[in-house]
PDB file of C-alpha atoms in Angstrom:
ATOM      1  CA  UNK A  24     -66.966 -25.707  38.999  1.00  0.00           C
ATOM      2  CA  UNK A  25     -65.069 -26.008  35.033  1.00  0.00           C
ATOM      3  CA  UNK A  26     -61.810 -23.839  34.574  1.00  0.00           C
ATOM      4  CA  UNK A  27     -61.640 -24.108  30.809  1.00  0.00           C
ATOM      5  CA  UNK A  28     -61.082 -21.706  28.450  1.00  0.00           C
ATOM      6  CA  UNK A  29     -64.579 -20.128  27.076  1.00  0.00           C
ATOM      7  CA  UNK A  30     -64.159 -17.119  24.911  1.00  0.00           C
ATOM      8  CA  UNK A  31     -66.826 -14.171  25.428  1.00  0.00           C
ATOM      9  CA  UNK A  32     -66.887 -11.009  25.007  1.00  0.00           C
ATOM     10  CA  UNK A  33     -69.686  -9.627  26.844  1.00  0.00           C
ATOM     11  CA  UNK A  34     -67.758  -8.549  29.742  1.00  0.00           C
ATOM     12  CA  UNK A  35     -65.353  -6.062  27.441  1.00  0.00           C
ATOM     13  CA  UNK A  36     -69.577  -4.320  26.761  1.00  0.00           C
ATOM     14  CA  UNK A  37     -69.829  -4.242  30.307  1.00  0.00           C
ATOM     15  CA  UNK A  38     -68.276  -0.645  32.294  1.00  0.00           C
ATOM     16  CA  UNK A  39     -66.381  -4.099  33.667  1.00  0.00           C
ATOM     17  CA  UNK A  40     -64.466  -5.090  31.012  1.00  0.00           C
ATOM     18  CA  UNK A  41     -64.758  -1.659  28.630  1.00  0.00           C
ATOM     19  CA  UNK A  42     -62.821   0.503  31.165  1.00  0.00           C
ATOM     20  CA  UNK A  43     -59.894  -2.231  31.500  1.00  0.00           C
ATOM     21  CA  UNK A  44     -60.042  -1.187  27.703  1.00  0.00           C
ATOM     22  CA  UNK A  45     -59.767   2.321  28.208  1.00  0.00           C
ATOM     23  CA  UNK A  46     -57.437   2.130  30.773  1.00  0.00           C
ATOM     24  CA  UNK A  47     -55.145  -0.150  28.526  1.00  0.00           C
ATOM     25  CA  UNK A  48     -54.991   2.423  25.831  1.00  0.00           C
ATOM     26  CA  UNK A  49     -54.259   5.228  28.078  1.00  0.00           C
ATOM     27  CA  UNK A  50     -51.690   3.599  29.691  1.00  0.00           C
ATOM     28  CA  UNK A  51     -49.944   3.161  26.129  1.00  0.00           C
ATOM     29  CA  UNK A  52     -50.283   6.874  25.312  1.00  0.00           C
ATOM     30  CA  UNK A  53     -48.941   7.782  28.919  1.00  0.00           C
ATOM     31  CA  UNK A  54     -45.501   5.506  28.866  1.00  0.00           C
ATOM     32  CA  UNK A  55     -45.566   6.294  24.560  1.00  0.00           C
ATOM     33  CA  UNK A  56     -45.579  10.242  25.212  1.00  0.00           C
ATOM     34  CA  UNK A  57     -43.058  10.100  28.314  1.00  0.00           C
ATOM     35  CA  UNK A  58     -40.150   7.183  27.534  1.00  0.00           C
ATOM     36  CA  UNK A  59     -39.748   8.135  23.826  1.00  0.00           C
ATOM     37  CA  UNK A  60     -38.866  11.977  23.664  1.00  0.00           C
ATOM     38  CA  UNK A  61     -36.101  13.403  23.070  1.00  0.00           C
ATOM     39  CA  UNK A  62     -35.134  17.123  22.687  1.00  0.00           C
ATOM     40  CA  UNK A  63     -32.863  20.018  21.394  1.00  0.00           C
ATOM     41  CA  UNK A  64     -32.603  23.701  22.911  1.00  0.00           C
ATOM     42  CA  UNK A  65     -29.938  26.022  20.810  1.00  0.00           C
ATOM     43  CA  UNK A  66     -28.676  28.195  23.289  1.00  0.00           C
ATOM     44  CA  UNK A  67     -27.312  32.205  22.163  1.00  0.00           C
ATOM     45  CA  UNK A  68     -24.652  33.780  23.622  1.00  0.00           C
ATOM     46  CA  UNK A  69     -24.676  37.703  22.943  1.00  0.00           C
ATOM     47  CA  UNK A  70     -20.578  39.121  23.415  1.00  0.00           C
ATOM     48  CA  UNK A  71     -19.763  42.590  24.027  1.00  0.00           C
ATOM     49  CA  UNK A  72     -17.261  42.478  21.238  1.00  0.00           C
ATOM     50  CA  UNK A  73     -20.129  41.652  18.996  1.00  0.00           C
ATOM     51  CA  UNK A  74     -19.369  38.360  17.939  1.00  0.00           C
ATOM     52  CA  UNK A  75     -22.162  35.405  19.246  1.00  0.00           C
ATOM     53  CA  UNK A  76     -21.863  31.857  20.182  1.00  0.00           C
ATOM     54  CA  UNK A  77     -23.834  28.601  20.226  1.00  0.00           C
ATOM     55  CA  UNK A  78     -24.338  25.758  22.058  1.00  0.00           C
ATOM     56  CA  UNK A  79     -26.847  23.234  22.115  1.00  0.00           C
ATOM     57  CA  UNK A  80     -28.425  21.396  24.502  1.00  0.00           C
ATOM     58  CA  UNK A  81     -29.926  17.717  23.879  1.00  0.00           C
ATOM     59  CA  UNK A  82     -31.860  15.801  26.522  1.00  0.00           C
ATOM     60  CA  UNK A  83     -34.340  12.898  26.619  1.00  0.00           C
ATOM     61  CA  UNK A  84     -35.623  10.369  28.680  1.00  0.00           C
ATOM     62  CA  UNK A  85     -35.122   9.392  31.052  1.00  0.00           C
ATOM     63  CA  UNK A  86     -33.978  13.142  32.121  1.00  0.00           C
ATOM     64  CA  UNK A  87     -30.339  12.625  33.704  1.00  0.00           C
ATOM     65  CA  UNK A  88     -29.813  16.393  33.040  1.00  0.00           C
ATOM     66  CA  UNK A  89     -26.735  16.786  35.164  1.00  0.00           C
ATOM     67  CA  UNK A  90     -25.009  14.183  32.479  1.00  0.00           C
ATOM     68  CA  UNK A  91     -26.023  16.385  29.504  1.00  0.00           C
ATOM     69  CA  UNK A  92     -23.068  18.107  28.630  1.00  0.00           C
ATOM     70  CA  UNK A  93     -23.100  22.110  27.542  1.00  0.00           C
ATOM     71  CA  UNK A  94     -19.742  23.037  26.851  1.00  0.00           C
ATOM     72  CA  UNK A  95     -16.548  20.717  26.393  1.00  0.00           C
ATOM     73  CA  UNK A  96     -13.733  20.918  28.325  1.00  0.00           C
ATOM     74  CA  UNK A  97     -11.603  24.366  28.251  1.00  0.00           C
ATOM     75  CA  UNK A  98     -14.082  26.002  25.685  1.00  0.00           C
ATOM     76  CA  UNK A  99     -13.695  29.626  25.317  1.00  0.00           C
ATOM     77  CA  UNK A 100     -16.827  31.653  24.883  1.00  0.00           C
ATOM     78  CA  UNK A 101     -17.485  35.215  24.571  1.00  0.00           C
ATOM     79  CA  UNK A 102     -13.385  35.734  25.798  1.00  0.00           C
ATOM     80  CA  UNK A 103     -14.138  33.482  28.768  1.00  0.00           C
ATOM     81  CA  UNK A 104     -12.579  30.095  29.372  1.00  0.00           C
ATOM     82  CA  UNK A 105     -15.333  28.191  30.279  1.00  0.00           C
ATOM     83  CA  UNK A 106     -14.484  24.177  31.855  1.00  0.00           C
ATOM     84  CA  UNK A 107     -16.724  21.742  31.034  1.00  0.00           C
ATOM     85  CA  UNK A 108     -20.283  22.227  32.285  1.00  0.00           C
ATOM     86  CA  UNK A 109     -23.308  19.816  32.301  1.00  0.00           C
ATOM     87  CA  UNK A 110     -27.015  20.763  32.675  1.00  0.00           C
ATOM     88  CA  UNK A 111     -28.274  20.733  35.940  1.00  0.00           C
ATOM     89  CA  UNK A 112     -31.236  18.363  37.808  1.00  0.00           C
ATOM     90  CA  UNK A 113     -32.168  14.453  37.243  1.00  0.00           C
ATOM     91  CA  UNK A 114     -35.712  13.779  37.101  1.00  0.00           C
ATOM     92  CA  UNK A 115     -34.838  10.022  35.930  1.00  0.00           C
ATOM     93  CA  UNK A 116     -36.468   8.746  39.327  1.00  0.00           C
ATOM     94  CA  UNK A 117     -40.023  10.400  38.561  1.00  0.00           C
ATOM     95  CA  UNK A 118     -39.943   9.527  34.987  1.00  0.00           C
ATOM     96  CA  UNK A 119     -38.824   6.367  35.294  1.00  0.00           C
ATOM     97  CA  UNK A 120     -41.033   5.830  38.216  1.00  0.00           C
ATOM     98  CA  UNK A 121     -43.894   6.911  36.241  1.00  0.00           C
ATOM     99  CA  UNK A 122     -43.157   4.694  32.992  1.00  0.00           C
ATOM    100  CA  UNK A 123     -42.653   2.152  35.107  1.00  0.00           C
ATOM    101  CA  UNK A 124     -46.351   1.691  36.730  1.00  0.00           C
ATOM    102  CA  UNK A 125     -47.565   2.232  33.374  1.00  0.00           C
ATOM    103  CA  UNK A 126     -45.790  -0.415  31.821  1.00  0.00           C
ATOM    104  CA  UNK A 127     -47.025  -2.369  34.665  1.00  0.00           C
ATOM    105  CA  UNK A 128     -50.778  -0.956  34.007  1.00  0.00           C
ATOM    106  CA  UNK A 129     -50.588  -1.505  30.952  1.00  0.00           C
ATOM    107  CA  UNK A 130     -49.632  -6.083  31.426  1.00  0.00           C
ATOM    108  CA  UNK A 131     -52.067  -5.646  33.858  1.00  0.00           C
ATOM    109  CA  UNK A 132     -54.804  -4.440  31.846  1.00  0.00           C
ATOM    110  CA  UNK A 133     -54.014  -7.542  29.437  1.00  0.00           C
ATOM    111  CA  UNK A 134     -53.634 -10.012  32.082  1.00  0.00           C
ATOM    112  CA  UNK A 135     -57.203  -8.564  33.424  1.00  0.00           C
ATOM    113  CA  UNK A 136     -59.000  -8.566  29.696  1.00  0.00           C
ATOM    114  CA  UNK A 137     -57.540 -12.439  28.689  1.00  0.00           C
ATOM    115  CA  UNK A 138     -60.118 -13.602  32.110  1.00  0.00           C
ATOM    116  CA  UNK A 139     -62.618 -11.313  31.831  1.00  0.00           C
ATOM    117  CA  UNK A 140     -63.157 -12.850  27.995  1.00  0.00           C
ATOM    118  CA  UNK A 141     -61.680 -16.495  28.875  1.00  0.00           C
ATOM    119  CA  UNK A 142     -62.161 -17.002  32.246  1.00  0.00           C
ATOM    120  CA  UNK A 143     -65.469 -14.653  33.292  1.00  0.00           C
ATOM    121  CA  UNK A 144     -67.005 -17.489  34.918  1.00  0.00           C
ATOM    122  CA  UNK A 145     -64.651 -18.828  37.229  1.00  0.00           C
ATOM    123  CA  UNK A 146     -63.780 -15.427  37.796  1.00  0.00           C
ATOM    124  CA  UNK A 147     -67.680 -14.364  39.301  1.00  0.00           C
ATOM    125  CA  UNK A 148     -68.003 -17.883  40.839  1.00  0.00           C
ATOM    126  CA  UNK A 149     -64.902 -17.539  43.429  1.00  0.00           C
ATOM    127  CA  UNK A 150     -64.104 -14.891  45.605  1.00  0.00           C
ATOM    128  CA  UNK A 151     -60.215 -14.524  45.188  1.00  0.00           C
ATOM    129  CA  UNK A 152     -60.746 -13.159  41.429  1.00  0.00           C
ATOM    130  CA  UNK A 153     -63.021  -9.861  42.424  1.00  0.00           C
ATOM    131  CA  UNK A 154     -61.176  -9.441  45.651  1.00  0.00           C
ATOM    132  CA  UNK A 155     -57.544  -9.190  44.106  1.00  0.00           C
ATOM    133  CA  UNK A 156     -58.841  -7.488  41.704  1.00  0.00           C
ATOM    134  CA  UNK A 157     -60.198  -5.013  43.260  1.00  0.00           C
ATOM    135  CA  UNK A 158     -57.357  -4.679  45.494  1.00  0.00           C
ATOM    136  CA  UNK A 159     -54.636  -4.444  42.434  1.00  0.00           C
ATOM    137  CA  UNK A 160     -56.906  -1.941  40.797  1.00  0.00           C
ATOM    138  CA  UNK A 161     -57.474   0.657  44.344  1.00  0.00           C
ATOM    139  CA  UNK A 162     -53.834   0.248  44.508  1.00  0.00           C
ATOM    140  CA  UNK A 163     -52.968   0.790  40.517  1.00  0.00           C
ATOM    141  CA  UNK A 164     -54.951   4.125  41.431  1.00  0.00           C
ATOM    142  CA  UNK A 165     -53.380   5.095  44.193  1.00  0.00           C
ATOM    143  CA  UNK A 166     -49.995   4.564  42.156  1.00  0.00           C
ATOM    144  CA  UNK A 167     -51.269   6.950  39.189  1.00  0.00           C
ATOM    145  CA  UNK A 168     -51.297  10.253  42.044  1.00  0.00           C
ATOM    146  CA  UNK A 169     -47.885   9.476  42.808  1.00  0.00           C
ATOM    147  CA  UNK A 170     -46.470   8.577  39.972  1.00  0.00           C
ATOM    148  CA  UNK A 171     -48.084  11.139  38.294  1.00  0.00           C
ATOM    149  CA  UNK A 172     -47.161  13.972  40.668  1.00  0.00           C
ATOM    150  CA  UNK A 173     -43.718  12.957  41.103  1.00  0.00           C
ATOM    151  CA  UNK A 174     -43.657  13.285  37.134  1.00  0.00           C
ATOM    152  CA  UNK A 175     -45.333  16.472  36.597  1.00  0.00           C
ATOM    153  CA  UNK A 176     -42.892  18.317  38.960  1.00  0.00           C
ATOM    154  CA  UNK A 177     -39.735  16.506  37.170  1.00  0.00           C
ATOM    155  CA  UNK A 178     -41.215  17.947  33.847  1.00  0.00           C
ATOM    156  CA  UNK A 179     -41.004  21.342  35.512  1.00  0.00           C
ATOM    157  CA  UNK A 180     -37.800  20.978  36.757  1.00  0.00           C
ATOM    158  CA  UNK A 181     -36.940  20.235  33.129  1.00  0.00           C
ATOM    159  CA  UNK A 182     -38.287  22.892  31.853  1.00  0.00           C
ATOM    160  CA  UNK A 183     -36.257  25.041  34.377  1.00  0.00           C
ATOM    161  CA  UNK A 184     -32.886  23.497  33.819  1.00  0.00           C
ATOM    162  CA  UNK A 185     -33.210  23.795  30.240  1.00  0.00           C
ATOM    163  CA  UNK A 186     -34.983  27.004  29.972  1.00  0.00           C
ATOM    164  CA  UNK A 187     -33.771  30.834  29.857  1.00  0.00           C
ATOM    165  CA  UNK A 188     -33.134  30.939  33.836  1.00  0.00           C
ATOM    166  CA  UNK A 189     -31.519  27.789  34.249  1.00  0.00           C
ATOM    167  CA  UNK A 190     -29.170  28.036  31.140  1.00  0.00           C
ATOM    168  CA  UNK A 191     -28.509  31.829  32.327  1.00  0.00           C
ATOM    169  CA  UNK A 192     -27.706  30.039  36.024  1.00  0.00           C
ATOM    170  CA  UNK A 193     -25.890  27.200  34.827  1.00  0.00           C
ATOM    171  CA  UNK A 194     -22.965  29.008  31.829  1.00  0.00           C
ATOM    172  CA  UNK A 195     -20.302  30.915  33.385  1.00  0.00           C
ATOM    173  CA  UNK A 196     -20.505  33.913  31.324  1.00  0.00           C
ATOM    174  CA  UNK A 197     -23.755  34.232  31.061  1.00  0.00           C
ATOM    175  CA  UNK A 198     -23.290  35.197  34.603  1.00  0.00           C
ATOM    176  CA  UNK A 199     -21.388  38.843  33.467  1.00  0.00           C
ATOM    177  CA  UNK A 200     -22.642  41.685  32.159  1.00  0.00           C
ATOM    178  CA  UNK A 201     -21.557  42.093  29.305  1.00  0.00           C
ATOM    179  CA  UNK A 202     -22.714  38.609  27.636  1.00  0.00           C
ATOM    180  CA  UNK A 203     -26.420  38.068  27.055  1.00  0.00           C
ATOM    181  CA  UNK A 204     -27.836  34.462  27.619  1.00  0.00           C
ATOM    182  CA  UNK A 205     -31.024  33.498  25.238  1.00  0.00           C
ATOM    183  CA  UNK A 206     -32.024  30.167  24.424  1.00  0.00           C
ATOM    184  CA  UNK A 207     -33.060  30.891  21.150  1.00  0.00           C
ATOM    185  CA  UNK A 208     -34.309  27.188  19.821  1.00  0.00           C
ATOM    186  CA  UNK A 209     -36.718  25.887  22.263  1.00  0.00           C
ATOM    187  CA  UNK A 210     -37.516  21.567  22.077  1.00  0.00           C
ATOM    188  CA  UNK A 211     -40.953  21.388  21.709  1.00  0.00           C
ATOM    189  CA  UNK A 212     -42.203  19.872  25.332  1.00  0.00           C
ATOM    190  CA  UNK A 213     -46.006  19.077  24.118  1.00  0.00           C
ATOM    191  CA  UNK A 214     -45.413  15.091  24.315  1.00  0.00           C
ATOM    192  CA  UNK A 215     -44.841  15.546  27.700  1.00  0.00           C
ATOM    193  CA  UNK A 216     -47.190  18.029  29.052  1.00  0.00           C
ATOM    194  CA  UNK A 217     -49.625  15.423  27.026  1.00  0.00           C
ATOM    195  CA  UNK A 218     -47.631  12.849  29.122  1.00  0.00           C
ATOM    196  CA  UNK A 219     -49.049  14.263  32.389  1.00  0.00           C
ATOM    197  CA  UNK A 220     -52.250  14.659  31.375  1.00  0.00           C
ATOM    198  CA  UNK A 221     -52.601  10.923  30.668  1.00  0.00           C
ATOM    199  CA  UNK A 222     -51.523   9.993  34.227  1.00  0.00           C
ATOM    200  CA  UNK A 223     -54.180  12.148  35.850  1.00  0.00           C
ATOM    201  CA  UNK A 224     -56.340  10.340  33.449  1.00  0.00           C
ATOM    202  CA  UNK A 225     -55.034   7.403  34.398  1.00  0.00           C
ATOM    203  CA  UNK A 226     -55.720   8.280  38.102  1.00  0.00           C
ATOM    204  CA  UNK A 227     -59.367   9.022  37.207  1.00  0.00           C
ATOM    205  CA  UNK A 228     -59.970   6.309  35.150  1.00  0.00           C
ATOM    206  CA  UNK A 229     -58.764   3.752  37.389  1.00  0.00           C
ATOM    207  CA  UNK A 230     -60.619   4.954  40.592  1.00  0.00           C
ATOM    208  CA  UNK A 231     -63.895   4.801  38.637  1.00  0.00           C
ATOM    209  CA  UNK A 232     -63.313   1.054  38.025  1.00  0.00           C
ATOM    210  CA  UNK A 233     -62.438   0.104  41.328  1.00  0.00           C
ATOM    211  CA  UNK A 234     -66.188   1.027  42.120  1.00  0.00           C
ATOM    212  CA  UNK A 235     -67.338  -1.670  39.394  1.00  0.00           C
ATOM    213  CA  UNK A 236     -64.511  -4.139  40.216  1.00  0.00           C
ATOM    214  CA  UNK A 237     -65.796  -3.310  44.125  1.00  0.00           C
ATOM    215  CA  UNK A 238     -69.232  -4.012  43.165  1.00  0.00           C
ATOM    216  CA  UNK A 239     -68.162  -7.655  41.540  1.00  0.00           C
ATOM    217  CA  UNK A 240     -66.733  -9.134  45.383  1.00  0.00           C
ATOM    218  CA  UNK A 241     -68.159 -10.507  48.097  1.00  0.00           C
ATOM    219  CA  UNK A 242     -68.324  -7.349  50.265  1.00  0.00           C
ATOM    220  CA  UNK A 243     -70.332  -5.640  47.679  1.00  0.00           C
ATOM    221  CA  UNK A 244     -72.920  -7.981  47.919  1.00  0.00           C
ATOM    222  CA  UNK A 245     -73.240  -9.065  51.609  1.00  0.00           C
ATOM    223  CA  UNK A 246     -73.835  -5.116  52.418  1.00  0.00           C
ATOM    224  CA  UNK A 247     -76.220  -5.299  49.249  1.00  0.00           C
ATOM    225  CA  UNK A 248     -77.942  -8.493  51.236  1.00  0.00           C
ATOM    226  CA  UNK A 249     -78.148  -6.952  54.472  1.00  0.00           C
ATOM    227  CA  UNK A 250     -79.536  -3.049  53.546  1.00  0.00           C
ATOM    228  CA  UNK A 251     -82.735  -5.722  52.034  1.00  0.00           C
ATOM    229  CA  UNK A 252     -82.614  -7.521  54.885  1.00  0.00           C
ATOM    230  CA  UNK A 253     -83.014  -4.510  57.123  1.00  0.00           C
ATOM    231  CA  UNK A 254     -85.551  -3.156  54.445  1.00  0.00           C
ATOM    232  CA  UNK A 255     -87.692  -5.800  55.407  1.00  0.00           C
ATOM    233  CA  UNK A 256     -88.159  -5.508  58.834  1.00  0.00           C
ATOM    234  CA  UNK A 257     -88.417  -8.582  61.394  1.00  0.00           C
ATOM    235  CA  UNK A 258     -91.176 -11.095  60.342  1.00  0.00           C
ATOM    236  CA  UNK A 259     -93.977 -11.432  61.928  1.00  0.00           C
ATOM    237  CA  UNK A 260     -93.771 -12.718  65.960  1.00  0.00           C
ATOM    238  CA  UNK A 261     -95.198 -16.109  66.514  1.00  0.00           C
ATOM    239  CA  UNK A 262     -98.931 -16.542  67.487  1.00  0.00           C
TER     240      UNK A 262
END
């Protein structure tokens, strides 16, 4: 069996290779829309005395919100002396897990496409290649389910902590009846919402790709051969 590199784009035109290209693109959009995010919310405090105070909450990936300082130490807000205050929550684990899965999926797609376009003759002549590809593809489908669900939950926590309810529960003056707190400028979280959508889209694509990879394995060929043998029935009895 020859194992040299043979450039051939035909596998990319088949579902096996074409879906890998789609997976490569969706993985790029997934980690790009999440990993490069930064936002800023503006919080206005309306005091009973008629004066207003303005605060800023700047947050970004990986969303360690409990390290984002909202108020510096010993600042007077609406006649209240407020100690150093940070946002609440930490969504870094789910965000970093999501981005890590996306980056690994991106790298695996590149490696798989290299095999498809250059070593497809080796891939299909061996049992190891298709079986390894199927196991990894199925594993990524499961990882996309887990990390997308976790990041969707993490994003909800980010929205809560930076929204009106989360800010009101964090700032001490906002708990007074004489002070009204409101987020007057919201950071756009459209790209974060898109990242969740691409996460679940990757789940669908990788789960679908698992079927086409499975068809390349000997497990599928053995099943097809056994079904064909059963449909032919027993041979004629000897005379």
